[in-house]
Each structure stands twice: as C-alpha cells, then as structure tokens.
XYZ file of C-alpha atoms in Angstrom:
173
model
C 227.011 235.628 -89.666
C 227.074 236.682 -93.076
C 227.537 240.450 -94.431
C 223.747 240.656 -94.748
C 223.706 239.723 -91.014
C 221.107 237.367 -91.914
C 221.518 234.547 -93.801
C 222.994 231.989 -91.245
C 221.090 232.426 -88.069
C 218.812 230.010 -88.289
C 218.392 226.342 -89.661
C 215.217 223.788 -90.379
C 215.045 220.777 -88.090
C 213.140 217.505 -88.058
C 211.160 217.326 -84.904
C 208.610 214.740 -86.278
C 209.887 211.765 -84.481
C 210.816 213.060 -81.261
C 207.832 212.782 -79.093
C 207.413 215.735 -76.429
C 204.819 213.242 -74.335
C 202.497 210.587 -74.913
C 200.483 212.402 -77.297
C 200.485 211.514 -80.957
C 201.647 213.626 -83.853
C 201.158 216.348 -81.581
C 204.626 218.557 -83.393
C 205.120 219.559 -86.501
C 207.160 217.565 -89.483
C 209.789 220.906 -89.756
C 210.570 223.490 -87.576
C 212.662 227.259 -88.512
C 214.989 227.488 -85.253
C 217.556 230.146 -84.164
C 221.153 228.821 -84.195
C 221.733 230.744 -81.465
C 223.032 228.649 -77.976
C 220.208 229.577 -75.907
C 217.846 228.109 -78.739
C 220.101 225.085 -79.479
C 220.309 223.562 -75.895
C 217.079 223.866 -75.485
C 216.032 221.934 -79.436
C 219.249 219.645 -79.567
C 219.366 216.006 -79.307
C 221.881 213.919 -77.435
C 223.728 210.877 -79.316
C 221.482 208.769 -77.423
C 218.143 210.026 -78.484
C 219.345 210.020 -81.812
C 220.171 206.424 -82.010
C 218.340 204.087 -83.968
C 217.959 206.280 -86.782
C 219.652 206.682 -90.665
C 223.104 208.963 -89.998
C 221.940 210.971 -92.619
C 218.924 212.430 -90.722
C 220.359 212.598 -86.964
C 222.033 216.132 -87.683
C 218.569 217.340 -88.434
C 216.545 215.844 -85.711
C 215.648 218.103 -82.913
C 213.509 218.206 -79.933
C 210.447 219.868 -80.340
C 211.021 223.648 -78.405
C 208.187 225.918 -78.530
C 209.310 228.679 -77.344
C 212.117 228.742 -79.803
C 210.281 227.983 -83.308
C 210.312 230.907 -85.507
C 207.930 228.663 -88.160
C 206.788 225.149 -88.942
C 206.389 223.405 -91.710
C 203.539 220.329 -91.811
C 203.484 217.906 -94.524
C 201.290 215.072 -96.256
C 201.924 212.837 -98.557
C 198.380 213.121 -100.679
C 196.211 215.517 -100.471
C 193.397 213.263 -99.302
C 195.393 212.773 -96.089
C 195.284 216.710 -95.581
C 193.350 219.913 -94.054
C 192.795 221.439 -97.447
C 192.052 220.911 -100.917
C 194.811 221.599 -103.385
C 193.451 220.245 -106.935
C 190.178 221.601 -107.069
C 189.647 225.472 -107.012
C 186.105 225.585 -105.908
C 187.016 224.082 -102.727
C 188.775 224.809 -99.859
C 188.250 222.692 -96.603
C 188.180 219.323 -96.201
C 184.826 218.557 -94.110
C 184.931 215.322 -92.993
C 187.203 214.423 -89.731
C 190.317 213.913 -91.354
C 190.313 217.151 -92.352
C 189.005 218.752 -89.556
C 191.855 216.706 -87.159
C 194.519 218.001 -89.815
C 193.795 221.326 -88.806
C 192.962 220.844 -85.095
C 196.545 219.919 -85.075
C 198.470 222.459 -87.217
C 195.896 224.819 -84.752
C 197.979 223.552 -81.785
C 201.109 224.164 -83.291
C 200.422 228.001 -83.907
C 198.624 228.361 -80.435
C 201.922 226.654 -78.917
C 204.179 229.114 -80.727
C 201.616 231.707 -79.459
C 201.431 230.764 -75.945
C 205.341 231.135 -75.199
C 206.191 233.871 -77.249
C 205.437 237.528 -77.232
C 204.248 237.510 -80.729
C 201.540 239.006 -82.978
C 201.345 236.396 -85.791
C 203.026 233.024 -87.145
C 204.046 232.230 -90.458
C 203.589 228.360 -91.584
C 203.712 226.315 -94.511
C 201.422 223.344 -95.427
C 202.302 221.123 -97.996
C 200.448 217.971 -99.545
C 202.370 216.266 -102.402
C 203.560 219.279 -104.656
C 201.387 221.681 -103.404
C 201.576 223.705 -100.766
C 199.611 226.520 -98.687
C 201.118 229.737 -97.025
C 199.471 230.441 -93.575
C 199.148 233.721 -91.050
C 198.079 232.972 -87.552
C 197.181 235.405 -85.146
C 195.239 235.422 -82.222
C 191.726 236.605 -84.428
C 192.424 232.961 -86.684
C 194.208 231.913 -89.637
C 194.390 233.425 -92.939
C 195.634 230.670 -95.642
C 196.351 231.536 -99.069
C 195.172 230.026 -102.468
C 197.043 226.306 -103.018
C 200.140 226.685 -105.190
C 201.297 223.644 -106.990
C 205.231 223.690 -106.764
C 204.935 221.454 -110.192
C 203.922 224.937 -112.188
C 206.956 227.429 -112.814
C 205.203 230.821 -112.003
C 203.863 229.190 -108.468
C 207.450 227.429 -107.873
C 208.654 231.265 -108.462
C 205.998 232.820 -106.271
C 206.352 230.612 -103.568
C 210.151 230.855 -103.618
C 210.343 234.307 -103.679
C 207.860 234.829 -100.327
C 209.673 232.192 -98.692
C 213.366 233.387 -99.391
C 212.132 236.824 -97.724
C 210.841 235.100 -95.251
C 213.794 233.532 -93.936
C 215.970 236.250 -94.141
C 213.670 238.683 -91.887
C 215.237 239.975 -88.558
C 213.840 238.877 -85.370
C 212.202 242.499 -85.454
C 210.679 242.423 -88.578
C-alpha cells in the first residue's frame, strides 16, 4: 500500500472470456477488483483455465466474482453494436433490439453487483469506439451521462479526471 493508502488496492481484470455458466456474454469485458486475498481466491484463475490463451493476457484474466467487483467496464467496438448513441447529440437510446439487449445486459451486471453487496449505487463505464459513457446505478435506475469522445482533449481531461478519483476512493467513500 502506498502512502496515500490507496493507490494499489485494487487492479482491472478481463473476465470476458471466462464463462460463469452456459449463458452468453452474460459478464462484463472489465472488472475493478480488490487485491485483497479474500477477493483474489475467489476472481483468480488456475494455469489450467488460463490455457489456450496469448501469455500476454492470462495475468489479467479472472473469473467473473460478483460479490467482489467494485466496477465494470463494457465495451463495443462501433457504436452501432451499442446501448447508446455517441455521435449524434439529439439522441440518446438505441431503440431497436440491439440496443435494447445491450442494456438488458449491462442491467444484469449492476443488479448482480447489487444483489451481493450491501451497496447504495454502482459506478460503470460504457465505451463504444472512442467514446465512452459514465453510469450511476441504484436501485431507483440508471443515470448515464452525456457521451464523451476520448478523441477531444477537454473530454479526454474530463473523463480522466472523474475516473482517477474514482479509483482512488476508499471502500467507505
């Protein structure tokens, strides 16, 4: 642990290819987990279950552990693949049923979260190429903010900012 207390005590993991049952893309792309050893045994993959994939990634492939996600992260290659508009500011949902199975599923992964933890509300991140949407979940809904394209400095900075605070917030706060 660092001076601040903060800074190392927890890590982003790829859970996308580790499947929790038969369901499909049922867990999100990244997950924010403690490095604590309560939280690790119950995320961490053996050699085994990590075979068959590029060295590089295996140290960052996890098992998808609800109870133990602080935040996820879901992305999409293009925006047409995704919940949300990004490029056009007079809309905001996508209403046909890719969009509404986009966020039927990043739905699940906040009621998950919800379900095993003693919580009041769940930070995510949605991206779709080099955008990328902040969201709140609580048990009311979801508030999402405007889309900020990561390709524009002052959006780059805002983003960057909120999400540096973000992961250096105690457990309490």
């Amino acid at each position: 642990m660092s001076a601040a207390g903060k800074t190392n005590d927890h890590w982003f993991k790829d859970v996308a290819d580790w499947r929790e049952g038969p369901y499909v893309d049922m867990r999100p792309d990244l997950v924010l987990y403690s490095r604590k050893a309560r939280a690790r045994s119950a995320y961490t993959l053996t050699k085994e279950q990590k075979s068959g994939h590029p060295d590089a990634r295996q140290t960052h492939m996890a098992k998808c552990a609800w109870p133990w996600m602080k935040t996820f992260v879901e992305c999409k290659e293009k925006e047409k693949d995704s919940a949300f508009y990004f490029s056009d500011k007079k809309k905001f949902l996508r209403d046909d049923s890719g969009g509404r199975l986009c966020r039927a599923q990043i739905a699940k992964y906040a009621a998950e979260i919800q379900v095993r933890q003693h919580r009041t509300h769940v930070w995510s991140f949605y991206f779709a190429g080099p955008h990328v949407r902040v969201q709140r979940w609580d048990r009311a809904g979801c508030m999402v903010s405007q889309a900020l394209d990561l390709r524009d400095t002052k959006d780059a900075t805002e983003f960057i900012n909120f999400f540096y605070r973000f992961v250096r917030l105690t457990p309490e706060q």
